[in-house]
PDB file of C-alpha atoms and ligand atoms in Angstrom:
ATOM      1  CA  UNK A 275      11.490  32.014 -12.118  1.00  0.00           C
ATOM      2  CA  UNK A 276      12.497  28.409 -12.401  1.00  0.00           C
ATOM      3  CA  UNK A 277      10.174  25.816 -10.983  1.00  0.00           C
ATOM      4  CA  UNK A 278      11.259  22.389 -10.204  1.00  0.00           C
ATOM      5  CA  UNK A 279       8.778  19.647  -9.341  1.00  0.00           C
ATOM      6  CA  UNK A 280       9.964  16.488  -7.608  1.00  0.00           C
ATOM      7  CA  UNK A 281       8.294  13.287  -6.808  1.00  0.00           C
ATOM      8  CA  UNK A 282       8.486  13.639  -3.014  1.00  0.00           C
ATOM      9  CA  UNK A 283      10.153  15.374  -0.148  1.00  0.00           C
ATOM     10  CA  UNK A 284      13.225  13.373  -0.252  1.00  0.00           C
ATOM     11  CA  UNK A 285      13.919  14.248  -3.818  1.00  0.00           C
ATOM     12  CA  UNK A 286      13.059  17.907  -3.059  1.00  0.00           C
ATOM     13  CA  UNK A 287      15.612  18.029  -0.300  1.00  0.00           C
ATOM     14  CA  UNK A 288      18.292  16.389  -2.540  1.00  0.00           C
ATOM     15  CA  UNK A 289      17.712  18.993  -5.362  1.00  0.00           C
ATOM     16  CA  UNK A 290      17.937  21.900  -2.961  1.00  0.00           C
ATOM     17  CA  UNK A 291      21.122  20.464  -1.494  1.00  0.00           C
ATOM     18  CA  UNK A 292      22.684  20.185  -4.951  1.00  0.00           C
ATOM     19  CA  UNK A 293      22.033  23.736  -5.625  1.00  0.00           C
ATOM     20  CA  UNK A 294      23.442  24.877  -2.274  1.00  0.00           C
ATOM     21  CA  UNK A 295      26.530  22.615  -2.844  1.00  0.00           C
ATOM     22  CA  UNK A 296      27.166  24.198  -6.429  1.00  0.00           C
ATOM     23  CA  UNK A 297      27.030  27.647  -4.886  1.00  0.00           C
ATOM     24  CA  UNK A 298      29.314  26.884  -1.926  1.00  0.00           C
ATOM     25  CA  UNK A 299      31.804  25.357  -4.474  1.00  0.00           C
ATOM     26  CA  UNK A 300      31.576  28.444  -6.496  1.00  0.00           C
ATOM     27  CA  UNK A 301      32.023  30.686  -3.726  1.00  0.00           C
ATOM     28  CA  UNK A 302      33.316  29.208  -0.526  1.00  0.00           C
ATOM     29  CA  UNK A 303      32.642  32.229   1.579  1.00  0.00           C
ATOM     30  CA  UNK A 304      29.095  32.417   0.427  1.00  0.00           C
ATOM     31  CA  UNK A 305      26.523  34.405   2.369  1.00  0.00           C
ATOM     32  CA  UNK A 306      23.847  32.003   3.030  1.00  0.00           C
ATOM     33  CA  UNK A 307      20.336  32.911   4.258  1.00  0.00           C
ATOM     34  CA  UNK A 308      18.788  30.068   6.082  1.00  0.00           C
ATOM     35  CA  UNK A 309      15.174  29.186   7.116  1.00  0.00           C
ATOM     36  CA  UNK A 310      13.648  27.062   9.944  1.00  0.00           C
ATOM     37  CA  UNK A 311      10.499  25.054  10.170  1.00  0.00           C
ATOM     38  CA  UNK A 312       9.885  21.468   9.049  1.00  0.00           C
ATOM     39  CA  UNK A 313      10.618  22.056   5.298  1.00  0.00           C
ATOM     40  CA  UNK A 314      14.307  22.679   5.225  1.00  0.00           C
ATOM     41  CA  UNK A 315      15.174  19.682   7.613  1.00  0.00           C
ATOM     42  CA  UNK A 316      15.885  17.429   4.658  1.00  0.00           C
ATOM     43  CA  UNK A 317      18.038  19.849   2.895  1.00  0.00           C
ATOM     44  CA  UNK A 318      20.045  20.261   6.250  1.00  0.00           C
ATOM     45  CA  UNK A 319      20.437  16.500   6.488  1.00  0.00           C
ATOM     46  CA  UNK A 320      21.571  16.230   2.928  1.00  0.00           C
ATOM     47  CA  UNK A 321      24.180  18.989   3.355  1.00  0.00           C
ATOM     48  CA  UNK A 322      25.438  17.189   6.643  1.00  0.00           C
ATOM     49  CA  UNK A 323      25.804  14.099   4.352  1.00  0.00           C
ATOM     50  CA  UNK A 324      27.758  15.987   1.818  1.00  0.00           C
ATOM     51  CA  UNK A 325      29.997  17.410   4.499  1.00  0.00           C
ATOM     52  CA  UNK A 326      30.705  14.054   5.989  1.00  0.00           C
ATOM     53  CA  UNK A 327      30.926  12.054   2.793  1.00  0.00           C
ATOM     54  CA  UNK A 328      32.337  14.555   0.290  1.00  0.00           C
ATOM     55  CA  UNK A 329      34.159  17.040   2.515  1.00  0.00           C
ATOM     56  CA  UNK A 330      31.782  19.826   1.506  1.00  0.00           C
ATOM     57  CA  UNK A 331      33.396  22.739   3.232  1.00  0.00           C
ATOM     58  CA  UNK A 332      31.552  25.445   5.246  1.00  0.00           C
ATOM     59  CA  UNK A 333      34.633  26.880   6.999  1.00  0.00           C
ATOM     60  CA  UNK A 334      34.454  30.133   4.993  1.00  0.00           C
ATOM     61  CA  UNK A 335      30.577  30.380   4.778  1.00  0.00           C
ATOM     62  CA  UNK A 336      28.566  32.880   6.502  1.00  0.00           C
ATOM     63  CA  UNK A 337      24.985  32.395   7.300  1.00  0.00           C
ATOM     64  CA  UNK A 338      22.069  34.750   8.333  1.00  0.00           C
ATOM     65  CA  UNK A 339      18.839  33.260   9.654  1.00  0.00           C
ATOM     66  CA  UNK A 340      15.591  34.705   8.541  1.00  0.00           C
ATOM     67  CA  UNK A 341      13.858  34.933  11.987  1.00  0.00           C
ATOM     68  CA  UNK A 342      13.641  34.262  15.598  1.00  0.00           C
ATOM     69  CA  UNK A 343      10.856  34.163  18.379  1.00  0.00           C
ATOM     70  CA  UNK A 344      11.062  37.092  20.712  1.00  0.00           C
ATOM     71  CA  UNK A 345      11.621  35.931  24.326  1.00  0.00           C
ATOM     72  CA  UNK A 346      13.328  32.705  23.693  1.00  0.00           C
ATOM     73  CA  UNK A 347      16.962  32.431  24.592  1.00  0.00           C
ATOM     74  CA  UNK A 348      19.262  30.577  22.161  1.00  0.00           C
ATOM     75  CA  UNK A 349      19.374  27.452  24.274  1.00  0.00           C
ATOM     76  CA  UNK A 350      15.659  27.192  24.573  1.00  0.00           C
ATOM     77  CA  UNK A 351      14.704  24.032  22.557  1.00  0.00           C
ATOM     78  CA  UNK A 352      11.988  25.719  20.537  1.00  0.00           C
ATOM     79  CA  UNK A 353      14.270  28.634  19.732  1.00  0.00           C
ATOM     80  CA  UNK A 354      15.577  28.883  16.104  1.00  0.00           C
ATOM     81  CA  UNK A 355      19.082  29.184  17.428  1.00  0.00           C
ATOM     82  CA  UNK A 356      18.768  25.859  19.040  1.00  0.00           C
ATOM     83  CA  UNK A 357      17.063  24.292  15.949  1.00  0.00           C
ATOM     84  CA  UNK A 358      19.882  25.536  13.814  1.00  0.00           C
ATOM     85  CA  UNK A 359      22.642  24.235  16.035  1.00  0.00           C
ATOM     86  CA  UNK A 360      21.012  20.815  16.350  1.00  0.00           C
ATOM     87  CA  UNK A 361      19.930  20.381  12.723  1.00  0.00           C
ATOM     88  CA  UNK A 362      22.944  21.692  11.001  1.00  0.00           C
ATOM     89  CA  UNK A 363      25.605  23.675  12.622  1.00  0.00           C
ATOM     90  CA  UNK A 364      26.988  21.159  15.228  1.00  0.00           C
ATOM     91  CA  UNK A 365      27.289  18.647  12.252  1.00  0.00           C
ATOM     92  CA  UNK A 366      29.330  20.784   9.791  1.00  0.00           C
ATOM     93  CA  UNK A 367      32.524  22.787   9.970  1.00  0.00           C
ATOM     94  CA  UNK A 368      30.979  26.254  10.052  1.00  0.00           C
ATOM     95  CA  UNK A 369      32.630  28.836  12.341  1.00  0.00           C
ATOM     96  CA  UNK A 370      30.626  30.113  15.151  1.00  0.00           C
ATOM     97  CA  UNK A 371      31.644  33.706  14.469  1.00  0.00           C
ATOM     98  CA  UNK A 372      30.171  33.282  10.862  1.00  0.00           C
ATOM     99  CA  UNK A 373      26.693  32.331  12.211  1.00  0.00           C
ATOM    100  CA  UNK A 374      24.171  35.126  12.553  1.00  0.00           C
ATOM    101  CA  UNK A 375      20.544  34.541  13.974  1.00  0.00           C
ATOM    102  CA  UNK A 376      18.191  37.143  15.328  1.00  0.00           C
ATOM    103  CA  UNK A 377      18.471  37.417  18.956  1.00  0.00           C
ATOM    104  CA  UNK A 378      15.211  36.897  20.591  1.00  0.00           C
ATOM    105  CA  UNK A 379      16.254  38.301  23.929  1.00  0.00           C
ATOM    106  CA  UNK A 380      17.882  41.330  22.671  1.00  0.00           C
ATOM    107  CA  UNK A 381      17.535  44.170  25.105  1.00  0.00           C
ATOM    108  CA  UNK A 382      16.953  46.790  22.569  1.00  0.00           C
ATOM    109  CA  UNK A 383      15.070  45.044  19.581  1.00  0.00           C
ATOM    110  CA  UNK A 384      14.940  48.002  17.352  1.00  0.00           C
ATOM    111  CA  UNK A 385      18.585  48.502  17.549  1.00  0.00           C
ATOM    112  CA  UNK A 386      19.527  44.910  17.119  1.00  0.00           C
ATOM    113  CA  UNK A 387      17.435  44.883  14.029  1.00  0.00           C
ATOM    114  CA  UNK A 388      19.508  47.633  12.442  1.00  0.00           C
ATOM    115  CA  UNK A 389      22.600  45.877  13.371  1.00  0.00           C
ATOM    116  CA  UNK A 390      21.480  42.779  11.766  1.00  0.00           C
ATOM    117  CA  UNK A 391      20.850  44.653   8.546  1.00  0.00           C
ATOM    118  CA  UNK A 392      24.223  46.361   8.790  1.00  0.00           C
ATOM    119  CA  UNK A 393      25.770  42.930   9.391  1.00  0.00           C
ATOM    120  CA  UNK A 394      24.236  41.597   6.069  1.00  0.00           C
ATOM    121  CA  UNK A 395      25.463  44.599   4.189  1.00  0.00           C
ATOM    122  CA  UNK A 396      28.927  44.456   5.538  1.00  0.00           C
ATOM    123  CA  UNK A 397      29.282  41.013   4.199  1.00  0.00           C
ATOM    124  CA  UNK A 398      28.284  42.085   0.773  1.00  0.00           C
ATOM    125  CA  UNK A 399      24.670  40.997   0.977  1.00  0.00           C
ATOM    126  CA  UNK A 400      22.975  37.640   0.974  1.00  0.00           C
ATOM    127  CA  UNK A 401      24.123  35.420  -2.161  1.00  0.00           C
ATOM    128  CA  UNK A 402      21.506  32.540  -1.469  1.00  0.00           C
ATOM    129  CA  UNK A 403      18.458  32.809   0.509  1.00  0.00           C
ATOM    130  CA  UNK A 404      16.547  29.596   1.452  1.00  0.00           C
ATOM    131  CA  UNK A 405      12.757  30.160   2.014  1.00  0.00           C
ATOM    132  CA  UNK A 406       9.746  28.322   2.980  1.00  0.00           C
ATOM    133  CA  UNK A 407       6.225  29.615   2.835  1.00  0.00           C
ATOM    134  CA  UNK A 408       3.603  29.780   5.595  1.00  0.00           C
ATOM    135  CA  UNK A 409       0.001  28.731   5.054  1.00  0.00           C
ATOM    136  CA  UNK A 410      -0.794  32.300   5.133  1.00  0.00           C
ATOM    137  CA  UNK A 411       1.723  33.209   2.468  1.00  0.00           C
ATOM    138  CA  UNK A 412       4.341  34.479   4.974  1.00  0.00           C
ATOM    139  CA  UNK A 413       8.044  34.430   4.082  1.00  0.00           C
ATOM    140  CA  UNK A 414      10.267  34.726   7.090  1.00  0.00           C
ATOM    141  CA  UNK A 415       7.720  35.829   9.756  1.00  0.00           C
ATOM    142  CA  UNK A 416       6.432  38.642   7.302  1.00  0.00           C
ATOM    143  CA  UNK A 417       2.751  38.117   7.725  1.00  0.00           C
ATOM    144  CA  UNK A 418       0.086  39.242   5.313  1.00  0.00           C
ATOM    145  CA  UNK A 419      -0.078  43.048   5.002  1.00  0.00           C
ATOM    146  CA  UNK A 420       3.674  43.597   5.706  1.00  0.00           C
ATOM    147  CA  UNK A 421       5.169  46.239   3.421  1.00  0.00           C
ATOM    148  CA  UNK A 422       7.235  44.899   0.586  1.00  0.00           C
ATOM    149  CA  UNK A 423       9.890  47.417   1.530  1.00  0.00           C
ATOM    150  CA  UNK A 424      10.246  46.176   5.111  1.00  0.00           C
ATOM    151  CA  UNK A 425      13.597  45.694   6.739  1.00  0.00           C
ATOM    152  CA  UNK A 426      14.480  43.540   9.612  1.00  0.00           C
ATOM    153  CA  UNK A 427      11.661  44.206  12.286  1.00  0.00           C
ATOM    154  CA  UNK A 428       9.654  42.912  15.135  1.00  0.00           C
ATOM    155  CA  UNK A 429       6.289  41.387  14.178  1.00  0.00           C
ATOM    156  CA  UNK A 430       3.192  40.050  15.764  1.00  0.00           C
ATOM    157  CA  UNK A 431       2.468  36.543  14.593  1.00  0.00           C
ATOM    158  CA  UNK A 432      -0.768  35.649  12.931  1.00  0.00           C
ATOM    159  CA  UNK A 433      -3.058  33.284  14.471  1.00  0.00           C
ATOM    160  CA  UNK A 434      -2.689  30.847  11.513  1.00  0.00           C
ATOM    161  CA  UNK A 435       1.100  30.924  12.225  1.00  0.00           C
ATOM    162  CA  UNK A 436       0.632  30.279  15.937  1.00  0.00           C
ATOM    163  CA  UNK A 437      -1.668  27.487  15.309  1.00  0.00           C
ATOM    164  CA  UNK A 438       0.667  25.894  12.734  1.00  0.00           C
ATOM    165  CA  UNK A 439       3.810  26.336  14.859  1.00  0.00           C
ATOM    166  CA  UNK A 440       2.035  25.033  17.998  1.00  0.00           C
ATOM    167  CA  UNK A 441       3.086  21.457  17.028  1.00  0.00           C
ATOM    168  CA  UNK A 442       6.746  22.473  17.945  1.00  0.00           C
ATOM    169  CA  UNK A 443       5.574  23.421  21.527  1.00  0.00           C
ATOM    170  CA  UNK A 444       3.517  21.505  24.351  1.00  0.00           C
ATOM    171  CA  UNK A 445       0.572  23.726  23.483  1.00  0.00           C
ATOM    172  CA  UNK A 446      -0.570  26.693  21.492  1.00  0.00           C
ATOM    173  CA  UNK A 447      -0.428  29.062  24.539  1.00  0.00           C
ATOM    174  CA  UNK A 448       3.353  28.414  24.626  1.00  0.00           C
ATOM    175  CA  UNK A 449       3.926  29.680  21.089  1.00  0.00           C
ATOM    176  CA  UNK A 450       5.631  33.255  21.364  1.00  0.00           C
ATOM    177  CA  UNK A 451       3.314  35.930  20.008  1.00  0.00           C
ATOM    178  CA  UNK A 452       6.039  38.012  18.558  1.00  0.00           C
ATOM    179  CA  UNK A 453       9.273  37.467  16.522  1.00  0.00           C
ATOM    180  CA  UNK A 454      12.019  39.237  14.776  1.00  0.00           C
ATOM    181  CA  UNK A 455      12.203  38.688  11.016  1.00  0.00           C
ATOM    182  CA  UNK A 456      14.287  39.909   8.076  1.00  0.00           C
ATOM    183  CA  UNK A 457      11.959  42.333   6.140  1.00  0.00           C
ATOM    184  CA  UNK A 458      10.590  41.473   2.736  1.00  0.00           C
ATOM    185  CA  UNK A 459      12.895  44.203   1.316  1.00  0.00           C
ATOM    186  CA  UNK A 460      15.854  42.404   2.995  1.00  0.00           C
ATOM    187  CA  UNK A 461      14.792  39.045   1.478  1.00  0.00           C
ATOM    188  CA  UNK A 462      14.204  40.643  -1.983  1.00  0.00           C
ATOM    189  CA  UNK A 463      17.805  41.876  -2.031  1.00  0.00           C
ATOM    190  CA  UNK A 464      19.264  38.427  -1.838  1.00  0.00           C
ATOM    191  CA  UNK A 465      21.049  37.709  -5.065  1.00  0.00           C
ATOM    192  CA  UNK A 466      19.229  34.424  -5.379  1.00  0.00           C
ATOM    193  CA  UNK A 467      16.248  32.887  -3.665  1.00  0.00           C
ATOM    194  CA  UNK A 468      15.490  29.127  -3.359  1.00  0.00           C
ATOM    195  CA  UNK A 469      12.063  28.493  -2.082  1.00  0.00           C
ATOM    196  CA  UNK A 470      11.073  24.970  -0.810  1.00  0.00           C
ATOM    197  CA  UNK A 471       7.509  23.885  -0.672  1.00  0.00           C
ATOM    198  CA  UNK A 472       6.237  20.373   0.439  1.00  0.00           C
ATOM    199  CA  UNK A 473       2.911  18.864   1.145  1.00  0.00           C
ATOM    200  CA  UNK A 474      -0.820  19.167   0.121  1.00  0.00           C
ATOM    201  CA  UNK A 475      -1.504  21.879   2.699  1.00  0.00           C
ATOM    202  CA  UNK A 476       0.645  24.248   0.894  1.00  0.00           C
ATOM    203  CA  UNK A 477      -0.922  23.629  -2.453  1.00  0.00           C
ATOM    204  CA  UNK A 478      -3.328  26.589  -2.523  1.00  0.00           C
ATOM    205  CA  UNK A 479      -1.129  29.164  -1.021  1.00  0.00           C
ATOM    206  CA  UNK A 480       1.927  28.456  -3.344  1.00  0.00           C
ATOM    207  CA  UNK A 481      -0.422  28.653  -6.434  1.00  0.00           C
ATOM    208  CA  UNK A 482      -1.723  32.011  -5.192  1.00  0.00           C
ATOM    209  CA  UNK A 483       1.796  33.187  -4.364  1.00  0.00           C
ATOM    210  CA  UNK A 484       3.498  32.237  -7.715  1.00  0.00           C
ATOM    211  CA  UNK A 485       0.626  32.671 -10.085  1.00  0.00           C
ATOM    212  CA  UNK A 486      -1.803  34.883  -8.420  1.00  0.00           C
ATOM    213  CA  UNK A 487      -1.800  38.750  -8.027  1.00  0.00           C
ATOM    214  CA  UNK A 488       1.151  40.301  -6.558  1.00  0.00           C
ATOM    215  CA  UNK A 489      -0.199  41.737  -3.334  1.00  0.00           C
ATOM    216  CA  UNK A 490       1.037  42.532   0.194  1.00  0.00           C
ATOM    217  CA  UNK A 491      -1.891  40.273   1.444  1.00  0.00           C
ATOM    218  CA  UNK A 492       0.219  37.237   0.162  1.00  0.00           C
ATOM    219  CA  UNK A 493       3.733  38.369   1.150  1.00  0.00           C
ATOM    220  CA  UNK A 494       5.334  35.511  -0.951  1.00  0.00           C
ATOM    221  CA  UNK A 495       3.749  36.849  -4.157  1.00  0.00           C
ATOM    222  CA  UNK A 496       6.452  39.535  -4.110  1.00  0.00           C
ATOM    223  CA  UNK A 497       8.937  36.794  -5.227  1.00  0.00           C
ATOM    224  CA  UNK A 498       7.447  36.857  -8.735  1.00  0.00           C
ATOM    225  CA  UNK A 499       9.401  40.090  -8.942  1.00  0.00           C
ATOM    226  CA  UNK A 500      12.732  38.423  -7.837  1.00  0.00           C
ATOM    227  CA  UNK A 501      15.128  38.232 -10.844  1.00  0.00           C
ATOM    228  CA  UNK A 502      16.714  34.977  -9.609  1.00  0.00           C
ATOM    229  CA  UNK A 503      14.208  32.549  -7.953  1.00  0.00           C
ATOM    230  CA  UNK A 504      14.001  28.865  -7.941  1.00  0.00           C
ATOM    231  CA  UNK A 505      11.141  26.994  -6.428  1.00  0.00           C
ATOM    232  CA  UNK A 506      11.328  23.405  -5.659  1.00  0.00           C
ATOM    233  CA  UNK A 507       8.028  21.694  -4.871  1.00  0.00           C
ATOM    234  CA  UNK A 508       7.075  18.121  -4.513  1.00  0.00           C
ATOM    235  CA  UNK A 509       4.162  16.673  -6.463  1.00  0.00           C
ATOM    236  CA  UNK A 510       1.642  17.246  -3.430  1.00  0.00           C
ATOM    237  CA  UNK A 511       2.451  20.860  -3.129  1.00  0.00           C
ATOM    238  CA  UNK A 512       2.373  21.524  -6.981  1.00  0.00           C
ATOM    239  CA  UNK A 513      -1.140  20.124  -7.455  1.00  0.00           C
ATOM    240  CA  UNK A 514      -2.677  23.451  -8.293  1.00  0.00           C
ATOM    241  CA  UNK A 515       0.210  25.190 -10.111  1.00  0.00           C
ATOM    242  CA  UNK A 516      -0.305  25.754 -13.837  1.00  0.00           C
ATOM    243  CA  UNK A 517       2.756  24.572 -15.456  1.00  0.00           C
TER     244      UNK A 517
HETATM  245  P1  PGA B 256       7.280  24.922   7.583  1.00  0.00           P
HETATM  246  O1  PGA B 256       7.215  26.458   7.671  1.00  0.00           O
HETATM  247  O2  PGA B 256       8.443  24.509   6.795  1.00  0.00           O
HETATM  248  O3  PGA B 256       7.392  24.261   8.861  1.00  0.00           O
HETATM  249  O4  PGA B 256       6.028  24.519   6.877  1.00  0.00           O
HETATM  250  C1  PGA B 256       7.320  27.301   6.704  1.00  0.00           C
HETATM  251  C2  PGA B 256       7.163  28.689   7.114  1.00  0.00           C
HETATM  252  O5  PGA B 256       6.407  28.903   8.054  1.00  0.00           O
HETATM  253  O6  PGA B 256       7.738  29.521   6.510  1.00  0.00           O
END
């Protein structure tokens, strides 16, 4: 595991973007796993800048997002489809047919989840997976207690997650209670993982995840077993890490 501690969120985002840029230059048709939420926003802005100023080319890249709320259509402003379009895809030259995001309004969710897994496999697996961490230790929307061998599946969101994500909605009651997420087994098969952690409120959970016991009670702790993991934290988030 490689740990990089940066002064602040801006530096964290720049460091993350440099890693993604290197991987795209090494492999233009990279299969990139993407995350949503507040943390990767700076990374996406930095990538957009690299595309605009240095012609960083996404034409051949393929992307798979970690998760999506059940019941939200792709054009719903709080859906992760919408988030990705607004915060990254519409500003770069990625091809629409190379973008994959779980379909929150799939008629048959079980079947959709299997297709999603198949879609990843068919493209050779994820080369680089971007990850955040929830205050309860979730990765993707894999909440505490999720099996380390889980594949893409439907989940019930924890109350902590609903509370944390309420800031994106008018109020807590609007937050969907269920989501589709890549499983922990799916995430662990990514050839490389890049986790981004920012802010004082993540300090306790990230210390438990990276330096505590490996347990399904802290889903992100599984990453201690990943052979190629980089974690970038800002100083606030790294406060309790023993380095
Ligand atoms: P955040 O979400 O980046 O908005 O803190 C992280 C997560 O829930 O995985």
